[in-house]
Amino acid sequence: MPARSSSLIPRPLGQLADTAPTVPDDLPGLLTCLAQVPDLRRDQGRRHPLAFVLSLAACAVLAGAKSLAAIAEWAADAPPNVLARLGGPCREPDRGPVAPAEATVRRVLQRIDGDALDTAVGSWLAGRERAAGQEENDSDRRPLPSLAVDGKTVRGARRTDGTQVHLLAAMTGTGLVTAQREVDATTNEITVFQPLLAPLNLHGTVVTFDALHSQTAHARFLVEDKHAHYIALIKGNQPTLHQWLKALPWREVPLLDKTRATAHGRDEIRRIKAAAVAGIAFPHAVQAVQIVRRRRIVTTGKVTLERIYGVTDLTAEQADATEIARRVRGHWGIENKIHHVRDTTYAEDASRVRTGTAPRAMASLRNLAIGALRLANQTNIAAGLRHHTRDANRPLITLGIM
């Protein structure tokens, strides 16, 4: 498994530059993106613009706030110039902008349009990532972009009926969540897969997902509607195809890639084979894949062996076994790059925020903070949060609010 993104040795604090990445002038800023979120509050008694409250919350979470109370406390301590730059209204010229009370922050995040907030956050992150990619690599031989789709339950957000908030997210190869949707308690992730990806430009993107989403309808949607590629893992939910893949003469296929990694107390060796096969009973599939994972628990010495099979519409010229292995590892990396960071650095699973849309809103703001830090080349998320805690202006700079 890839190393945990929050476990790396932090760079010297002096190297954490307080400068925003250069972006094109026509790229919408965060305040512009947040202004697209509809305000569901009544007009009467509304004192603070919605984009102002949301941008304050975004800055507070980037400074390490883990709760609604912590967001309100950060806002109350923010100096007038910070409130003004975030669009705070100034009703009394001699006092300057006033921060919203905790009750206002709580009401806003508990009643926010979750889909609209995720769209705003995702569009801002995606735009910055595109700008950074164009700046770093103008070559015509760029590798195909990656997108990993995976779900996560916010375990602390248990409602009165016993259900928990479950979110399906799409993460780019650089660790940015550019789309997220909540999975209703009456259904499962399968029904949310296409609505999650439908608004995104996926032309030429390699989408990876676990066995739950290895559905023929999803494969057709990606290739035929979105002009994307896929790598699908096949398990027991596709029994006929799974048995067919398992019966292929894998002993005759040469081993083309082998990797070893130690993380989370596990020593894991992965071996992968890939072969072009005709007649795969899965839409547009042209290659079959076998992954053998040998995992040893370091503390106990217990060893487990697992064989995983998959299919892809990528030809051998587009992706050999080494490339497929890299992308599959990248998919499993969503656990480290997003889920693990939210659980350990932000203590998301221990969070008691549970009312209305607040759990999802907090997850969206955490995605924004993690993505903004990665765009600023800060690999240690925990150190990045501490850095932004010490100066109220730093979150604005990192979020490009000039």
XYZ file of C-alpha atoms in Angstrom:
402
model
C 0.000 0.000 0.000
C 1.213 3.558 -0.601
C 2.622 5.344 2.416
C 0.150 7.364 4.441
C 0.030 10.909 3.209
C -0.058 12.307 6.723
C 2.813 10.161 7.975
C 5.605 11.672 5.918
C 8.371 13.670 7.598
C 7.286 17.330 7.399
C 9.448 19.700 5.464
C 11.008 22.533 7.497
C 8.331 25.023 8.417
C 10.219 27.789 6.674
C 9.648 26.000 3.395
C 5.853 26.116 3.757
C 5.511 29.071 1.430
C 2.667 31.510 2.029
C 2.074 32.091 -1.656
C -0.891 30.949 -3.713
C -0.228 28.800 -6.799
C -0.366 30.728 -10.056
C -3.666 30.169 -11.882
C -5.171 31.643 -15.066
C -7.039 34.911 -14.571
C -10.242 33.490 -16.076
C -10.398 30.546 -13.642
C -13.284 31.073 -11.166
C -12.142 31.746 -7.620
C -13.437 29.892 -4.593
C -15.802 32.711 -3.597
C -17.287 32.679 -7.099
C -17.780 28.899 -6.943
C -19.367 29.083 -3.482
C -21.676 31.854 -4.673
C -23.315 29.297 -6.973
C -24.640 27.329 -3.978
C -28.319 28.227 -3.484
C -29.242 29.898 -0.201
C -32.143 27.936 1.303
C -32.649 30.374 4.196
C -35.562 32.756 4.430
C -34.823 36.313 3.326
C -36.141 37.742 6.569
C -33.439 37.996 9.209
C -30.632 36.929 6.869
C -27.575 38.960 7.951
C -24.627 37.129 6.405
C -24.281 36.112 2.719
C -24.116 32.345 2.244
C -20.789 32.488 0.384
C -19.301 34.425 3.299
C -20.350 31.797 5.859
C -19.135 28.953 3.632
C -15.777 30.599 2.929
C -15.281 31.208 6.656
C -16.021 27.532 7.283
C -13.579 26.520 4.536
C -10.798 28.638 6.043
C -11.493 27.329 9.532
C -11.356 23.696 8.419
C -8.104 24.432 6.575
C -6.840 25.766 9.906
C -7.760 22.460 11.568
C -11.333 23.045 12.808
C -13.065 19.694 13.382
C -16.495 20.796 14.595
C -19.151 23.441 14.012
C -18.204 25.092 17.299
C -14.545 25.229 16.241
C -15.520 26.870 12.942
C -17.490 29.559 14.790
C -14.573 30.113 17.200
C -12.131 30.572 14.305
C -14.527 33.045 12.669
C -14.935 34.979 15.929
C -11.143 35.315 16.236
C -10.578 36.274 12.589
C -9.332 39.858 12.169
C -11.502 42.395 10.299
C -9.303 42.344 7.182
C -9.845 38.577 6.831
C -13.605 38.937 7.260
C -13.642 41.729 4.683
C -11.686 39.691 2.113
C -14.174 36.852 2.542
C -17.063 39.177 1.756
C -18.291 39.970 5.248
C -20.932 42.709 5.308
C -20.017 45.963 7.035
C -23.154 47.470 8.593
C -21.331 49.735 11.020
C -18.320 51.465 9.364
C -16.612 52.121 12.671
C -16.742 48.410 13.623
C -15.968 46.631 10.363
C -17.355 43.236 9.298
C -18.861 41.004 11.978
C -18.434 37.218 12.059
C -21.570 35.036 12.139
C -22.564 33.483 15.446
C -22.219 29.754 16.036
C -25.981 29.336 15.649
C -25.778 30.846 12.154
C -22.888 28.577 11.131
C -24.784 25.591 12.492
C -28.040 26.427 10.690
C -26.264 27.046 7.380
C -24.312 23.782 7.351
C -27.259 21.745 8.619
C -29.502 22.962 5.775
C -27.073 23.375 2.889
C -27.707 21.863 -0.555
C -25.095 19.105 -0.311
C -24.960 18.394 -4.046
C -24.446 22.088 -4.856
C -21.711 22.453 -2.229
C -19.870 19.388 -3.540
C -20.188 20.716 -7.093
C -18.681 24.050 -6.024
C -15.802 22.397 -4.155
C -15.171 19.865 -6.931
C -15.190 22.469 -9.709
C -12.704 24.655 -7.823
C -10.330 21.748 -7.175
C -10.645 20.396 -10.724
C -9.925 23.801 -12.232
C -6.788 24.239 -10.131
C -5.613 20.745 -10.956
C -6.049 21.336 -14.694
C -4.127 24.598 -14.440
C -1.311 22.916 -12.494
C -1.149 20.044 -14.991
C -0.919 22.367 -17.973
C 1.832 24.327 -16.293
C 3.890 21.244 -15.400
C 3.493 19.234 -18.579
C 2.649 20.630 -21.985
C 3.740 17.437 -23.738
C 1.466 15.580 -26.130
C 2.523 12.349 -24.394
C 0.833 12.964 -21.077
C -0.375 9.790 -19.335
C -4.112 9.284 -19.319
C -5.637 10.871 -16.192
C -7.008 8.630 -13.444
C -10.167 8.777 -11.347
C -10.875 6.414 -8.439
C -14.463 5.929 -7.246
C -14.992 4.659 -3.718
C -17.396 5.023 -0.818
C -16.970 5.887 2.860
C -19.316 5.830 5.831
C -19.085 8.720 8.297
C -19.399 6.416 11.293
C -19.915 9.039 13.976
C -22.838 10.622 12.118
C -25.470 8.121 13.238
C -28.995 9.445 12.899
C -31.855 8.814 15.322
C -33.157 5.995 13.098
C -29.797 4.219 13.285
C -28.677 5.003 9.732
C -25.277 6.546 8.989
C -24.125 9.045 6.383
C -22.492 7.209 3.466
C -20.686 9.162 0.743
C -19.474 8.070 -2.687
C -16.517 10.110 -3.934
C -14.361 10.392 -7.053
C -10.657 11.122 -6.469
C -8.139 12.147 -9.123
C -4.690 10.607 -9.409
C -3.205 13.518 -7.460
C -5.506 12.953 -4.486
C -8.210 15.595 -5.082
C -11.902 14.798 -4.574
C -13.623 16.417 -7.543
C -17.067 14.864 -7.034
C -19.015 13.510 -4.072
C -22.596 12.377 -3.546
C -24.492 11.002 -0.578
C -25.916 7.499 -0.840
C -29.472 7.384 0.455
C -30.105 4.860 3.205
C -32.810 3.178 1.087
C -30.434 2.319 -1.762
C -26.732 1.568 -2.370
C -23.699 2.987 -4.165
C -24.613 1.420 -7.516
C -27.494 3.837 -8.085
C -25.278 6.855 -7.315
C -22.352 5.893 -9.600
C -23.647 7.425 -12.825
C -25.145 10.601 -11.259
C -21.789 11.143 -9.514
C -19.786 11.007 -12.745
C -22.322 12.406 -15.231
C -21.358 16.112 -14.753
C -17.617 15.439 -15.112
C -15.516 15.665 -18.272
C -14.044 12.148 -18.366
C -12.799 12.057 -21.947
C -9.725 9.802 -21.958
C -9.825 9.282 -18.182
C -9.175 5.830 -16.694
C -11.841 5.211 -14.050
C -11.176 2.575 -11.397
C -13.663 1.131 -8.912
C -14.151 -1.890 -6.694
C -16.110 -5.038 -7.493
C -19.434 -3.562 -6.354
C -19.405 -1.167 -9.310
C -18.246 -3.723 -11.868
C -21.610 -3.533 -13.596
C -22.143 -3.862 -17.343
C -24.265 -0.685 -17.326
C -21.434 1.254 -15.691
C -18.913 0.009 -18.272
C -21.154 1.047 -21.166
C -21.835 4.405 -19.545
C -18.109 5.134 -19.188
C -17.011 4.021 -22.643
C -20.014 4.957 -24.760
C -21.385 8.033 -22.988
C -18.336 9.542 -21.277
C -15.630 8.354 -23.739
C -13.590 7.157 -20.775
C -11.745 3.924 -19.941
C -12.158 1.589 -16.990
C -10.368 -1.055 -14.948
C -12.994 -3.231 -13.268
C -12.300 -5.741 -10.500
C -14.428 -8.888 -10.799
C -15.515 -10.864 -7.758
C -18.425 -12.999 -6.609
C -21.082 -10.503 -7.688
C -20.219 -11.519 -11.285
C -19.953 -15.298 -10.676
C -19.904 -16.470 -14.296
C -17.281 -13.977 -15.424
C -15.277 -14.539 -12.245
C -15.102 -18.281 -12.846
C -14.228 -17.710 -16.513
C -11.355 -15.409 -15.572
C -10.180 -17.781 -12.863
C -10.042 -20.652 -15.373
C -7.754 -18.844 -17.838
C -4.285 -20.463 -18.214
C -2.528 -17.953 -15.975
C 0.479 -20.250 -15.454
C 1.359 -19.677 -19.094
C 1.215 -15.886 -18.748
C 4.558 -14.348 -17.738
C 4.823 -12.298 -14.557
C 5.169 -8.698 -15.714
C 5.042 -6.655 -12.520
C 5.852 -7.157 -8.842
C 5.727 -4.591 -6.064
C 6.256 -4.640 -2.320
C 5.072 -2.159 0.276
C 4.832 -1.932 4.042
C 2.129 0.225 5.627
C -0.379 0.098 8.494
C 1.498 -2.840 10.040
C 1.228 -4.957 6.883
C 3.942 -6.181 4.545
C 2.352 -6.776 1.169
C 3.693 -8.198 -2.090
C 1.632 -7.851 -5.269
C 2.185 -9.754 -8.487
C 0.225 -8.897 -11.607
C -0.327 -10.565 -14.957
C -2.287 -9.184 -17.883
C -3.250 -10.762 -21.184
C -5.216 -9.724 -24.255
C -8.178 -12.114 -24.426
C -10.991 -12.327 -26.963
C -14.574 -13.012 -26.022
C -14.628 -11.441 -22.539
C -18.271 -11.250 -21.464
C -18.039 -7.658 -20.272
C -18.724 -4.558 -22.388
C -15.676 -3.352 -24.366
C -13.209 -5.463 -22.301
C -10.077 -6.523 -24.212
C -7.622 -7.451 -21.434
C -7.889 -9.788 -18.465
C -5.910 -9.151 -15.285
C -4.791 -11.345 -12.379
C -3.446 -9.765 -9.168
C -1.970 -11.970 -6.434
C -1.648 -10.261 -3.062
C 0.488 -11.865 -0.344
C -0.073 -10.016 2.903
C 1.801 -10.560 6.172
C 0.775 -8.926 9.447
C 4.049 -7.641 10.885
C 3.105 -8.045 14.553
C 1.669 -11.559 14.324
C 3.394 -12.998 11.255
C 0.034 -14.194 9.871
C 0.144 -14.579 6.076
C -2.857 -14.417 3.724
C -2.930 -14.970 -0.029
C -5.598 -13.449 -2.251
C -6.155 -13.685 -6.003
C -8.068 -10.849 -7.611
C -9.264 -10.737 -11.202
C -10.172 -7.808 -13.377
C -10.912 -6.638 -16.897
C -10.241 -3.433 -18.784
C -11.070 -1.831 -22.097
C -7.479 -0.547 -22.335
C -5.429 -2.345 -24.949
C -1.950 -3.653 -24.209
C -0.545 -0.694 -26.152
C -2.476 1.738 -23.952
C -1.667 -0.011 -20.668
C 0.605 -2.980 -20.022
C 0.634 -4.955 -16.779
C 2.935 -2.458 -15.056
C 0.665 0.446 -15.967
C -2.457 -1.438 -14.869
C -0.757 -2.293 -11.568
C 0.113 1.360 -11.035
C -3.468 2.451 -11.594
C -4.902 -0.267 -9.348
C -2.488 0.796 -6.597
C -3.618 4.357 -7.213
C -7.217 3.265 -6.702
C -6.419 1.610 -3.395
C -4.603 4.839 -2.516
C -7.947 6.609 -1.998
C -8.033 4.898 1.385
C -4.722 6.535 2.347
C -5.004 9.863 0.572
C -8.564 10.736 1.570
C -10.294 8.317 3.951
C -7.303 7.738 6.223
C -6.459 11.452 6.419
C -10.051 12.398 7.234
C -10.235 9.696 9.903
C -6.874 10.316 11.586
C -6.061 13.993 11.028
C -9.659 15.238 11.250
C -11.020 12.407 13.479
C -14.021 12.181 11.143
C -15.286 8.827 12.410
C -15.310 10.209 15.953
C -17.156 13.387 14.961
C -20.536 13.871 16.621
C -21.817 16.224 13.909
C -24.938 14.417 12.766
C -27.837 16.824 12.166
C -29.211 17.468 8.696
C -26.629 17.975 5.961
C -23.869 19.036 8.384
C -21.956 15.700 8.287
C -21.779 15.815 4.503
C -20.895 19.522 4.493
C -18.029 18.903 6.914
C -16.753 16.042 4.724
C -16.898 18.369 1.707
C -14.935 21.064 3.542
C -12.344 18.485 4.617
C -11.984 17.386 0.991
C -11.465 21.030 0.039
C -8.814 21.572 2.721
C -6.910 18.379 1.858
C -7.046 19.203 -1.854
C -5.906 22.792 -1.318
C -2.918 21.595 0.701
C -1.982 19.090 -1.997
C -2.229 21.787 -4.658
C 0.163 23.822 -2.504
C 2.574 20.828 -2.507
C 2.221 20.189 1.203
C 2.528 16.420 1.565
C 2.056 16.251 5.337
C -1.568 17.217 5.870
C -1.352 17.425 9.662
C 1.663 19.759 9.469
C -0.126 21.813 6.835
C -3.126 22.310 9.115
C -0.895 23.393 12.002
C 0.860 25.836 9.683
C -2.457 27.421 8.746
C -3.614 27.564 12.364
C -0.931 30.060 13.339
C -1.978 32.878 10.986
C -5.561 33.659 9.950
C -4.337 35.019 6.600
C -2.714 31.763 5.512
C -5.941 29.868 4.680
C -7.004 32.730 2.395
C -3.685 32.659 0.560
C -3.793 28.876 0.056
C -7.406 29.075 -1.132
C -6.488 31.841 -3.572
C -8.738 34.456 -1.932
C -6.688 37.567 -2.642
